[in-house]
Amino acid sequence: EVQLVESGGGLVQPGRSLRLSCAASGFTFDNHAMHWVRQAPGKGLDWVSGISWNSGSTGYADSVKGRFAISRDNAKNSLYLQMNGLRAEDTALYYCAKTGARIVVGSYAFDIWGQGTMVTVSS
Amino acid sequence: QSVLTQPPSASGTPGQRVTISCSGSSSNIGSNSVNWYQQFPGTAPKLLIYTNNQWPSGVPDRFSGSKSGTSASLAISGLQSEDEADYYCAAWDDSLNGYVFGTGTKVTVL
């Protein structure tokens, strides 16, 4: 079964850091670009970041550029999101998602989603 | 940031046809394909339509997508109670160099 399982969320104070992980199974992880998408409580979907199959290319939403860093370890079938300088507006459910493509750029659909991990930024 | 605009809500009675619009610009819908996602409360989004009008395996053909210029549409024909959900359009944006989602539409079956 194709599956993505996120972890690492929690309650964190403004300005602090958090690292999210996404464990993939059931597919050839290193054949696919991966993304993070977040959803604030009661709000819509918001793309955060994406990474190509070989980590050669990454992309970030303007709202997180310079603060968040996406990475992957193909040997461990894992995707990560290092979040620094967290703000209250980063409070959201963070999903990892798989695409059918190897590259980040382009309208490739997110065909598999995890169940998400909640990040709450509050003092 | 939501640069794709959708109506906040849409509704219909069982069996009716409901259409959801998604308005964008030349840098997103105008130059890239559109995908649609369905999300039930408390669950992760699910891919509903990809590359404007293609169905992933398991999605009923009651759902159909189309694109014209800088706009796209999702149609649900033969509306069923289990179609009550939030629907999001999405596309790559060449100017933002990122993936953008629509504002989302809540579909209610009356």
JSON list of C-alpha atoms in Angstrom, two decimals:
[
{"chain": "A", "resi": 1, "resn": "GLU", "atom": "CA", "xyz": [0.00, 0.00, 0.00]},
{"chain": "A", "resi": 2, "resn": "VAL", "atom": "CA", "xyz": [1.29, 3.44, -0.94]},
{"chain": "A", "resi": 3, "resn": "GLN", "atom": "CA", "xyz": [1.58, 5.46, 2.24]},
{"chain": "A", "resi": 4, "resn": "LEU", "atom": "CA", "xyz": [2.97, 8.71, 3.61]},
{"chain": "A", "resi": 5, "resn": "VAL", "atom": "CA", "xyz": [3.20, 9.23, 7.37]},
{"chain": "A", "resi": 6, "resn": "GLU", "atom": "CA", "xyz": [4.14, 12.61, 8.81]},
{"chain": "A", "resi": 7, "resn": "SER", "atom": "CA", "xyz": [5.57, 13.21, 12.26]},
{"chain": "A", "resi": 8, "resn": "GLY", "atom": "CA", "xyz": [7.35, 15.87, 14.28]},
{"chain": "A", "resi": 9, "resn": "GLY", "atom": "CA", "xyz": [4.59, 18.38, 14.82]},
{"chain": "A", "resi": 10, "resn": "GLY", "atom": "CA", "xyz": [3.77, 19.95, 18.16]},
{"chain": "A", "resi": 11, "resn": "LEU", "atom": "CA", "xyz": [3.46, 23.14, 20.18]},
{"chain": "A", "resi": 12, "resn": "VAL", "atom": "CA", "xyz": [6.39, 25.53, 19.80]},
{"chain": "A", "resi": 13, "resn": "GLN", "atom": "CA", "xyz": [7.08, 29.10, 20.87]},
{"chain": "A", "resi": 14, "resn": "PRO", "atom": "CA", "xyz": [7.44, 31.88, 18.31]},
{"chain": "A", "resi": 15, "resn": "GLY", "atom": "CA", "xyz": [10.97, 32.14, 16.98]},
{"chain": "A", "resi": 16, "resn": "ARG", "atom": "CA", "xyz": [11.84, 28.53, 17.75]},
{"chain": "A", "resi": 17, "resn": "SER", "atom": "CA", "xyz": [12.51, 25.65, 15.36]},
{"chain": "A", "resi": 18, "resn": "LEU", "atom": "CA", "xyz": [10.86, 22.36, 14.49]},
{"chain": "A", "resi": 19, "resn": "ARG", "atom": "CA", "xyz": [11.70, 19.55, 12.07]},
{"chain": "A", "resi": 20, "resn": "LEU", "atom": "CA", "xyz": [8.96, 17.60, 10.36]},
{"chain": "A", "resi": 21, "resn": "SER", "atom": "CA", "xyz": [9.47, 14.16, 8.85]},
{"chain": "A", "resi": 22, "resn": "CYS", "atom": "CA", "xyz": [7.51, 12.17, 6.31]},
{"chain": "A", "resi": 23, "resn": "ALA", "atom": "CA", "xyz": [8.07, 8.41, 5.96]},
{"chain": "A", "resi": 24, "resn": "ALA", "atom": "CA", "xyz": [7.17, 6.95, 2.57]},
{"chain": "A", "resi": 25, "resn": "SER", "atom": "CA", "xyz": [6.35, 3.36, 1.73]},
{"chain": "A", "resi": 26, "resn": "GLY", "atom": "CA", "xyz": [4.78, 1.31, -1.03]},
{"chain": "A", "resi": 27, "resn": "PHE", "atom": "CA", "xyz": [6.41, 3.12, -3.96]},
{"chain": "A", "resi": 28, "resn": "THR", "atom": "CA", "xyz": [9.85, 3.90, -5.37]},
{"chain": "A", "resi": 29, "resn": "PHE", "atom": "CA", "xyz": [10.52, 7.02, -3.34]},
{"chain": "A", "resi": 30, "resn": "ASP", "atom": "CA", "xyz": [13.55, 8.23, -5.31]},
{"chain": "A", "resi": 31, "resn": "ASN", "atom": "CA", "xyz": [11.54, 8.35, -8.55]},
{"chain": "A", "resi": 32, "resn": "HIS", "atom": "CA", "xyz": [9.29, 11.15, -7.35]},
{"chain": "A", "resi": 33, "resn": "ALA", "atom": "CA", "xyz": [9.39, 14.81, -6.41]},
{"chain": "A", "resi": 34, "resn": "MET", "atom": "CA", "xyz": [7.85, 15.49, -3.01]},
{"chain": "A", "resi": 35, "resn": "HIS", "atom": "CA", "xyz": [6.09, 18.48, -1.51]},
{"chain": "A", "resi": 36, "resn": "TRP", "atom": "CA", "xyz": [4.83, 19.97, 1.73]},
{"chain": "A", "resi": 37, "resn": "VAL", "atom": "CA", "xyz": [1.38, 21.58, 1.82]},
{"chain": "A", "resi": 38, "resn": "ARG", "atom": "CA", "xyz": [-0.17, 23.16, 4.89]},
{"chain": "A", "resi": 39, "resn": "GLN", "atom": "CA", "xyz": [-3.67, 24.05, 6.01]},
{"chain": "A", "resi": 40, "resn": "ALA", "atom": "CA", "xyz": [-4.34, 26.51, 8.80]},
{"chain": "A", "resi": 41, "resn": "PRO", "atom": "CA", "xyz": [-7.34, 25.68, 11.01]},
{"chain": "A", "resi": 42, "resn": "GLY", "atom": "CA", "xyz": [-10.53, 26.33, 9.08]},
{"chain": "A", "resi": 43, "resn": "LYS", "atom": "CA", "xyz": [-8.61, 27.64, 6.06]},
{"chain": "A", "resi": 44, "resn": "GLY", "atom": "CA", "xyz": [-7.65, 26.45, 2.60]},
{"chain": "A", "resi": 45, "resn": "LEU", "atom": "CA", "xyz": [-4.63, 24.61, 1.23]},
{"chain": "A", "resi": 46, "resn": "ASP", "atom": "CA", "xyz": [-1.30, 26.42, 0.98]},
{"chain": "A", "resi": 47, "resn": "TRP", "atom": "CA", "xyz": [1.74, 25.05, -0.85]},
{"chain": "A", "resi": 48, "resn": "VAL", "atom": "CA", "xyz": [4.90, 25.33, 1.27]},
{"chain": "A", "resi": 49, "resn": "SER", "atom": "CA", "xyz": [7.80, 23.68, -0.54]},
{"chain": "A", "resi": 50, "resn": "GLY", "atom": "CA", "xyz": [8.86, 21.03, -3.03]},
{"chain": "A", "resi": 51, "resn": "ILE", "atom": "CA", "xyz": [11.99, 19.01, -3.79]},
{"chain": "A", "resi": 52, "resn": "SER", "atom": "CA", "xyz": [13.01, 17.07, -6.87]},
{"chain": "A", "resi": 53, "resn": "TRP", "atom": "CA", "xyz": [13.76, 13.35, -6.90]},
{"chain": "A", "resi": 54, "resn": "ASN", "atom": "CA", "xyz": [17.50, 13.80, -6.41]},
{"chain": "A", "resi": 55, "resn": "SER", "atom": "CA", "xyz": [17.40, 16.95, -4.22]},
{"chain": "A", "resi": 56, "resn": "GLY", "atom": "CA", "xyz": [18.84, 18.89, -7.13]},
{"chain": "A", "resi": 57, "resn": "SER", "atom": "CA", "xyz": [16.02, 21.40, -7.19]},
{"chain": "A", "resi": 58, "resn": "THR", "atom": "CA", "xyz": [13.87, 22.92, -4.46]},
{"chain": "A", "resi": 59, "resn": "GLY", "atom": "CA", "xyz": [11.12, 25.51, -4.33]},
{"chain": "A", "resi": 60, "resn": "TYR", "atom": "CA", "xyz": [9.52, 27.55, -1.56]},
{"chain": "A", "resi": 61, "resn": "ALA", "atom": "CA", "xyz": [6.50, 29.74, -1.05]},
{"chain": "A", "resi": 62, "resn": "ASP", "atom": "CA", "xyz": [7.47, 33.37, -0.46]},
{"chain": "A", "resi": 63, "resn": "SER", "atom": "CA", "xyz": [5.96, 33.17, 3.03]},
{"chain": "A", "resi": 64, "resn": "VAL", "atom": "CA", "xyz": [8.55, 30.60, 4.18]},
{"chain": "A", "resi": 65, "resn": "LYS", "atom": "CA", "xyz": [11.54, 31.41, 1.99]},
{"chain": "A", "resi": 66, "resn": "GLY", "atom": "CA", "xyz": [14.67, 31.87, 4.08]},
{"chain": "A", "resi": 67, "resn": "ARG", "atom": "CA", "xyz": [13.10, 30.27, 7.15]},
{"chain": "A", "resi": 68, "resn": "PHE", "atom": "CA", "xyz": [12.16, 26.74, 6.02]},
{"chain": "A", "resi": 69, "resn": "ALA", "atom": "CA", "xyz": [14.38, 24.14, 4.36]},
{"chain": "A", "resi": 70, "resn": "ILE", "atom": "CA", "xyz": [13.17, 21.01, 2.59]},
{"chain": "A", "resi": 71, "resn": "SER", "atom": "CA", "xyz": [15.35, 17.93, 2.26]},
{"chain": "A", "resi": 72, "resn": "ARG", "atom": "CA", "xyz": [15.09, 14.22, 1.61]},
{"chain": "A", "resi": 73, "resn": "ASP", "atom": "CA", "xyz": [17.02, 11.03, 2.30]},
{"chain": "A", "resi": 74, "resn": "ASN", "atom": "CA", "xyz": [16.28, 8.54, -0.45]},
{"chain": "A", "resi": 75, "resn": "ALA", "atom": "CA", "xyz": [18.13, 5.78, 1.38]},
{"chain": "A", "resi": 76, "resn": "LYS", "atom": "CA", "xyz": [15.64, 6.16, 4.23]},
{"chain": "A", "resi": 77, "resn": "ASN", "atom": "CA", "xyz": [12.58, 6.89, 2.05]},
{"chain": "A", "resi": 78, "resn": "SER", "atom": "CA", "xyz": [12.08, 10.05, 4.04]},
{"chain": "A", "resi": 79, "resn": "LEU", "atom": "CA", "xyz": [11.20, 13.70, 3.43]},
{"chain": "A", "resi": 80, "resn": "TYR", "atom": "CA", "xyz": [11.93, 16.49, 5.89]},
{"chain": "A", "resi": 81, "resn": "LEU", "atom": "CA", "xyz": [11.00, 20.10, 6.55]},
{"chain": "A", "resi": 82, "resn": "GLN", "atom": "CA", "xyz": [13.25, 22.13, 8.83]},
{"chain": "A", "resi": 83, "resn": "MET", "atom": "CA", "xyz": [11.27, 25.10, 10.10]},
{"chain": "A", "resi": 84, "resn": "ASN", "atom": "CA", "xyz": [13.17, 27.96, 11.73]},
{"chain": "A", "resi": 85, "resn": "GLY", "atom": "CA", "xyz": [11.98, 31.31, 13.03]},
{"chain": "A", "resi": 86, "resn": "LEU", "atom": "CA", "xyz": [8.44, 30.02, 13.44]},
{"chain": "A", "resi": 87, "resn": "ARG", "atom": "CA", "xyz": [5.60, 32.53, 13.55]},
{"chain": "A", "resi": 88, "resn": "ALA", "atom": "CA", "xyz": [2.01, 32.35, 14.72]},
{"chain": "A", "resi": 89, "resn": "GLU", "atom": "CA", "xyz": [0.89, 32.36, 11.10]},
{"chain": "A", "resi": 90, "resn": "ASP", "atom": "CA", "xyz": [2.78, 29.10, 10.52]},
{"chain": "A", "resi": 91, "resn": "THR", "atom": "CA", "xyz": [0.24, 27.33, 12.71]},
{"chain": "A", "resi": 92, "resn": "ALA", "atom": "CA", "xyz": [-1.28, 24.66, 10.48]},
{"chain": "A", "resi": 93, "resn": "LEU", "atom": "CA", "xyz": [-1.66, 21.00, 9.64]},
{"chain": "A", "resi": 94, "resn": "TYR", "atom": "CA", "xyz": [1.32, 20.08, 7.49]},
{"chain": "A", "resi": 95, "resn": "TYR", "atom": "CA", "xyz": [0.85, 17.44, 4.80]},
{"chain": "A", "resi": 96, "resn": "CYS", "atom": "CA", "xyz": [3.51, 15.77, 2.72]},
{"chain": "A", "resi": 97, "resn": "ALA", "atom": "CA", "xyz": [2.46, 14.85, -0.79]},
{"chain": "A", "resi": 98, "resn": "LYS", "atom": "CA", "xyz": [3.86, 12.81, -3.66]},
{"chain": "A", "resi": 99, "resn": "THR", "atom": "CA", "xyz": [3.73, 13.74, -7.34]},
{"chain": "A", "resi": 100, "resn": "GLY", "atom": "CA", "xyz": [4.00, 11.55, -10.39]},
{"chain": "A", "resi": 101, "resn": "ALA", "atom": "CA", "xyz": [6.98, 13.53, -11.65]},
{"chain": "A", "resi": 102, "resn": "ARG", "atom": "CA", "xyz": [10.66, 13.73, -10.76]},
{"chain": "A", "resi": 103, "resn": "ILE", "atom": "CA", "xyz": [10.85, 17.51, -10.99]},
{"chain": "A", "resi": 104, "resn": "VAL", "atom": "CA", "xyz": [9.35, 20.26, -8.86]},
{"chain": "A", "resi": 105, "resn": "VAL", "atom": "CA", "xyz": [8.48, 22.76, -11.58]},
{"chain": "A", "resi": 106, "resn": "GLY", "atom": "CA", "xyz": [5.15, 22.26, -13.32]},
{"chain": "A", "resi": 107, "resn": "SER", "atom": "CA", "xyz": [1.53, 21.44, -12.62]},
{"chain": "A", "resi": 108, "resn": "TYR", "atom": "CA", "xyz": [2.16, 17.85, -11.58]},
{"chain": "A", "resi": 109, "resn": "ALA", "atom": "CA", "xyz": [-0.67, 16.58, -9.43]},
{"chain": "A", "resi": 110, "resn": "PHE", "atom": "CA", "xyz": [-0.24, 15.53, -5.84]},
{"chain": "A", "resi": 111, "resn": "ASP", "atom": "CA", "xyz": [-1.53, 11.99, -6.16]},
{"chain": "A", "resi": 112, "resn": "ILE", "atom": "CA", "xyz": [-0.82, 10.69, -2.65]},
{"chain": "A", "resi": 113, "resn": "TRP", "atom": "CA", "xyz": [-1.14, 12.66, 0.60]},
{"chain": "A", "resi": 114, "resn": "GLY", "atom": "CA", "xyz": [-0.27, 11.82, 4.18]},
{"chain": "A", "resi": 115, "resn": "GLN", "atom": "CA", "xyz": [-2.65, 12.46, 7.06]},
{"chain": "A", "resi": 116, "resn": "GLY", "atom": "CA", "xyz": [-0.71, 15.47, 8.27]},
{"chain": "A", "resi": 117, "resn": "THR", "atom": "CA", "xyz": [1.07, 16.61, 11.42]},
{"chain": "A", "resi": 118, "resn": "MET", "atom": "CA", "xyz": [-0.13, 19.62, 13.39]},
{"chain": "A", "resi": 119, "resn": "VAL", "atom": "CA", "xyz": [2.18, 22.52, 14.16]},
{"chain": "A", "resi": 120, "resn": "THR", "atom": "CA", "xyz": [1.03, 25.11, 16.67]},
{"chain": "A", "resi": 121, "resn": "VAL", "atom": "CA", "xyz": [3.13, 28.24, 17.19]},
{"chain": "A", "resi": 122, "resn": "SER", "atom": "CA", "xyz": [2.15, 30.01, 20.38]},
{"chain": "A", "resi": 123, "resn": "SER", "atom": "CA", "xyz": [3.68, 31.43, 23.52]},
{"chain": "B", "resi": 1, "resn": "GLN", "atom": "CA", "xyz": [-1.37, 32.87, -0.97]},
{"chain": "B", "resi": 2, "resn": "SER", "atom": "CA", "xyz": [-4.52, 31.98, -2.95]},
{"chain": "B", "resi": 3, "resn": "VAL", "atom": "CA", "xyz": [-4.17, 33.43, -6.43]},
{"chain": "B", "resi": 4, "resn": "LEU", "atom": "CA", "xyz": [-6.84, 31.17, -7.88]},
{"chain": "B", "resi": 5, "resn": "THR", "atom": "CA", "xyz": [-10.37, 32.35, -7.13]},
{"chain": "B", "resi": 6, "resn": "GLN", "atom": "CA", "xyz": [-13.27, 29.99, -6.51]},
{"chain": "B", "resi": 7, "resn": "PRO", "atom": "CA", "xyz": [-16.80, 30.66, -5.24]},
{"chain": "B", "resi": 8, "resn": "PRO", "atom": "CA", "xyz": [-16.97, 29.94, -1.50]},
{"chain": "B", "resi": 9, "resn": "SER", "atom": "CA", "xyz": [-19.97, 27.67, -1.85]},
{"chain": "B", "resi": 10, "resn": "ALA", "atom": "CA", "xyz": [-22.09, 25.72, -4.31]},
{"chain": "B", "resi": 11, "resn": "SER", "atom": "CA", "xyz": [-25.14, 23.56, -3.77]},
{"chain": "B", "resi": 12, "resn": "GLY", "atom": "CA", "xyz": [-27.65, 21.34, -5.49]},
{"chain": "B", "resi": 13, "resn": "THR", "atom": "CA", "xyz": [-30.20, 18.65, -4.93]},
{"chain": "B", "resi": 14, "resn": "PRO", "atom": "CA", "xyz": [-29.43, 14.97, -5.50]},
{"chain": "B", "resi": 15, "resn": "GLY", "atom": "CA", "xyz": [-29.15, 14.20, -9.19]},
{"chain": "B", "resi": 16, "resn": "GLN", "atom": "CA", "xyz": [-28.47, 17.79, -10.21]},
{"chain": "B", "resi": 17, "resn": "ARG", "atom": "CA", "xyz": [-25.36, 19.07, -11.95]},
{"chain": "B", "resi": 18, "resn": "VAL", "atom": "CA", "xyz": [-23.13, 21.48, -10.05]},
{"chain": "B", "resi": 19, "resn": "THR", "atom": "CA", "xyz": [-20.28, 23.47, -11.56]},
{"chain": "B", "resi": 20, "resn": "ILE", "atom": "CA", "xyz": [-17.38, 25.10, -9.69]},
{"chain": "B", "resi": 21, "resn": "SER", "atom": "CA", "xyz": [-15.31, 27.78, -11.36]},
{"chain": "B", "resi": 22, "resn": "CYS", "atom": "CA", "xyz": [-11.63, 28.55, -10.83]},
{"chain": "B", "resi": 23, "resn": "SER", "atom": "CA", "xyz": [-10.29, 31.86, -12.10]},
{"chain": "B", "resi": 24, "resn": "GLY", "atom": "CA", "xyz": [-6.59, 32.49, -12.51]},
{"chain": "B", "resi": 25, "resn": "SER", "atom": "CA", "xyz": [-4.19, 34.37, -14.75]},
{"chain": "B", "resi": 26, "resn": "SER", "atom": "CA", "xyz": [-1.79, 33.93, -17.64]},
{"chain": "B", "resi": 27, "resn": "SER", "atom": "CA", "xyz": [1.02, 32.85, -15.31]},
{"chain": "B", "resi": 28, "resn": "ASN", "atom": "CA", "xyz": [-0.87, 29.93, -13.81]},
{"chain": "B", "resi": 29, "resn": "ILE", "atom": "CA", "xyz": [-3.97, 28.48, -15.48]},
{"chain": "B", "resi": 30, "resn": "GLY", "atom": "CA", "xyz": [-3.19, 30.31, -18.70]},
{"chain": "B", "resi": 31, "resn": "SER", "atom": "CA", "xyz": [0.08, 28.44, -19.16]},
{"chain": "B", "resi": 32, "resn": "ASN", "atom": "CA", "xyz": [-0.19, 25.32, -17.01]},
{"chain": "B", "resi": 33, "resn": "SER", "atom": "CA", "xyz": [-2.61, 22.48, -16.48]},
{"chain": "B", "resi": 34, "resn": "VAL", "atom": "CA", "xyz": [-5.11, 22.40, -13.63]},
{"chain": "B", "resi": 35, "resn": "ASN", "atom": "CA", "xyz": [-5.65, 19.78, -10.96]},
{"chain": "B", "resi": 36, "resn": "TRP", "atom": "CA", "xyz": [-8.63, 19.41, -8.64]},
{"chain": "B", "resi": 37, "resn": "TYR", "atom": "CA", "xyz": [-8.71, 18.03, -5.11]},
{"chain": "B", "resi": 38, "resn": "GLN", "atom": "CA", "xyz": [-11.58, 16.87, -2.91]},
{"chain": "B", "resi": 39, "resn": "GLN", "atom": "CA", "xyz": [-11.38, 17.13, 0.88]},
{"chain": "B", "resi": 40, "resn": "PHE", "atom": "CA", "xyz": [-13.80, 15.81, 3.47]},
{"chain": "B", "resi": 41, "resn": "PRO", "atom": "CA", "xyz": [-13.78, 17.33, 6.98]},
{"chain": "B", "resi": 42, "resn": "GLY", "atom": "CA", "xyz": [-10.94, 16.02, 9.10]},
{"chain": "B", "resi": 43, "resn": "THR", "atom": "CA", "xyz": [-9.28, 14.12, 6.26]},
{"chain": "B", "resi": 44, "resn": "ALA", "atom": "CA", "xyz": [-6.43, 14.71, 3.84]},
{"chain": "B", "resi": 45, "resn": "PRO", "atom": "CA", "xyz": [-7.16, 16.05, 0.35]},
{"chain": "B", "resi": 46, "resn": "LYS", "atom": "CA", "xyz": [-7.61, 13.52, -2.44]},
{"chain": "B", "resi": 47, "resn": "LEU", "atom": "CA", "xyz": [-6.71, 14.00, -6.10]},
{"chain": "B", "resi": 48, "resn": "LEU", "atom": "CA", "xyz": [-9.92, 14.21, -8.12]},
{"chain": "B", "resi": 49, "resn": "ILE", "atom": "CA", "xyz": [-8.91, 15.47, -11.57]},
{"chain": "B", "resi": 50, "resn": "TYR", "atom": "CA", "xyz": [-5.43, 15.96, -13.04]},
{"chain": "B", "resi": 51, "resn": "THR", "atom": "CA", "xyz": [-4.11, 17.67, -16.16]},
{"chain": "B", "resi": 52, "resn": "ASN", "atom": "CA", "xyz": [-7.36, 19.58, -16.66]},
{"chain": "B", "resi": 53, "resn": "ASN", "atom": "CA", "xyz": [-9.65, 16.66, -17.39]},
{"chain": "B", "resi": 54, "resn": "GLN", "atom": "CA", "xyz": [-8.09, 13.30, -16.50]},
{"chain": "B", "resi": 55, "resn": "TRP", "atom": "CA", "xyz": [-9.41, 10.91, -13.87]},
{"chain": "B", "resi": 56, "resn": "PRO", "atom": "CA", "xyz": [-7.17, 9.08, -11.41]},
{"chain": "B", "resi": 57, "resn": "SER", "atom": "CA", "xyz": [-8.06, 5.46, -10.94]},
{"chain": "B", "resi": 58, "resn": "GLY", "atom": "CA", "xyz": [-11.20, 5.04, -8.84]},
{"chain": "B", "resi": 59, "resn": "VAL", "atom": "CA", "xyz": [-12.70, 8.48, -9.42]},
{"chain": "B", "resi": 60, "resn": "PRO", "atom": "CA", "xyz": [-16.19, 8.24, -10.92]},
{"chain": "B", "resi": 61, "resn": "ASP", "atom": "CA", "xyz": [-16.76, 9.94, -14.26]},
{"chain": "B", "resi": 62, "resn": "ARG", "atom": "CA", "xyz": [-19.54, 12.01, -12.67]},
{"chain": "B", "resi": 63, "resn": "PHE", "atom": "CA", "xyz": [-16.68, 14.39, -11.98]},
{"chain": "B", "resi": 64, "resn": "SER", "atom": "CA", "xyz": [-15.29, 16.21, -14.99]},
{"chain": "B", "resi": 65, "resn": "GLY", "atom": "CA", "xyz": [-12.85, 19.03, -15.51]},
{"chain": "B", "resi": 66, "resn": "SER", "atom": "CA", "xyz": [-12.29, 21.59, -18.22]},
{"chain": "B", "resi": 67, "resn": "LYS", "atom": "CA", "xyz": [-10.06, 24.57, -18.92]},
{"chain": "B", "resi": 68, "resn": "SER", "atom": "CA", "xyz": [-10.38, 27.57, -21.17]},
{"chain": "B", "resi": 69, "resn": "GLY", "atom": "CA", "xyz": [-7.91, 30.45, -21.22]},
{"chain": "B", "resi": 70, "resn": "THR", "atom": "CA", "xyz": [-7.22, 31.54, -17.66]},
{"chain": "B", "resi": 71, "resn": "SER", "atom": "CA", "xyz": [-10.19, 29.73, -16.11]},
{"chain": "B", "resi": 72, "resn": "ALA", "atom": "CA", "xyz": [-11.07, 26.17, -15.26]},
{"chain": "B", "resi": 73, "resn": "SER", "atom": "CA", "xyz": [-14.20, 24.37, -14.10]},
{"chain": "B", "resi": 74, "resn": "LEU", "atom": "CA", "xyz": [-15.14, 21.26, -12.21]},
{"chain": "B", "resi": 75, "resn": "ALA", "atom": "CA", "xyz": [-18.54, 19.75, -12.90]},
{"chain": "B", "resi": 76, "resn": "ILE", "atom": "CA", "xyz": [-20.31, 17.21, -10.74]},
{"chain": "B", "resi": 77, "resn": "SER", "atom": "CA", "xyz": [-23.17, 15.53, -12.54]},
{"chain": "B", "resi": 78, "resn": "GLY", "atom": "CA", "xyz": [-25.73, 13.32, -10.83]},
{"chain": "B", "resi": 79, "resn": "LEU", "atom": "CA", "xyz": [-24.92, 14.97, -7.49]},
{"chain": "B", "resi": 80, "resn": "GLN", "atom": "CA", "xyz": [-24.90, 12.57, -4.54]},
{"chain": "B", "resi": 81, "resn": "SER", "atom": "CA", "xyz": [-24.96, 13.15, -0.80]},
{"chain": "B", "resi": 82, "resn": "GLU", "atom": "CA", "xyz": [-21.45, 11.72, -0.49]},
{"chain": "B", "resi": 83, "resn": "ASP", "atom": "CA", "xyz": [-20.17, 14.53, -2.73]},
{"chain": "B", "resi": 84, "resn": "GLU", "atom": "CA", "xyz": [-20.52, 17.00, 0.14]},
{"chain": "B", "resi": 85, "resn": "ALA", "atom": "CA", "xyz": [-16.94, 18.19, 0.58]},
{"chain": "B", "resi": 86, "resn": "ASP", "atom": "CA", "xyz": [-14.54, 21.02, -0.09]},
{"chain": "B", "resi": 87, "resn": "TYR", "atom": "CA", "xyz": [-13.07, 21.26, -3.57]},
{"chain": "B", "resi": 88, "resn": "TYR", "atom": "CA", "xyz": [-9.82, 23.00, -4.54]},
{"chain": "B", "resi": 89, "resn": "CYS", "atom": "CA", "xyz": [-8.32, 23.79, -7.91]},
{"chain": "B", "resi": 90, "resn": "ALA", "atom": "CA", "xyz": [-4.55, 24.10, -8.23]},
{"chain": "B", "resi": 91, "resn": "ALA", "atom": "CA", "xyz": [-1.86, 24.86, -10.78]},
{"chain": "B", "resi": 92, "resn": "TRP", "atom": "CA", "xyz": [1.80, 25.80, -11.11]},
{"chain": "B", "resi": 93, "resn": "ASP", "atom": "CA", "xyz": [2.44, 29.54, -11.29]},
{"chain": "B", "resi": 94, "resn": "ASP", "atom": "CA", "xyz": [5.36, 30.56, -13.51]},
{"chain": "B", "resi": 95, "resn": "SER", "atom": "CA", "xyz": [5.66, 34.04, -11.97]},
{"chain": "B", "resi": 96, "resn": "LEU", "atom": "CA", "xyz": [5.63, 32.89, -8.36]},
{"chain": "B", "resi": 97, "resn": "ASN", "atom": "CA", "xyz": [7.64, 29.79, -9.28]},
{"chain": "B", "resi": 98, "resn": "GLY", "atom": "CA", "xyz": [5.40, 27.79, -7.02]},
{"chain": "B", "resi": 99, "resn": "TYR", "atom": "CA", "xyz": [2.24, 25.74, -6.80]},
{"chain": "B", "resi": 100, "resn": "VAL", "atom": "CA", "xyz": [-0.93, 27.70, -6.09]},
{"chain": "B", "resi": 101, "resn": "PHE", "atom": "CA", "xyz": [-4.27, 26.51, -4.78]},
{"chain": "B", "resi": 102, "resn": "GLY", "atom": "CA", "xyz": [-7.72, 27.97, -5.24]},
{"chain": "B", "resi": 103, "resn": "THR", "atom": "CA", "xyz": [-9.64, 29.51, -2.36]},
{"chain": "B", "resi": 104, "resn": "GLY", "atom": "CA", "xyz": [-11.80, 26.41, -2.09]},
{"chain": "B", "resi": 105, "resn": "THR", "atom": "CA", "xyz": [-15.50, 25.71, -2.63]},
{"chain": "B", "resi": 106, "resn": "LYS", "atom": "CA", "xyz": [-17.77, 23.96, -0.16]},
{"chain": "B", "resi": 107, "resn": "VAL", "atom": "CA", "xyz": [-20.36, 21.83, -1.93]},
{"chain": "B", "resi": 108, "resn": "THR", "atom": "CA", "xyz": [-23.62, 21.18, -0.10]},
{"chain": "B", "resi": 109, "resn": "VAL", "atom": "CA", "xyz": [-26.23, 18.65, -1.18]},
{"chain": "B", "resi": 110, "resn": "LEU", "atom": "CA", "xyz": [-29.65, 20.00, -0.28]}
]
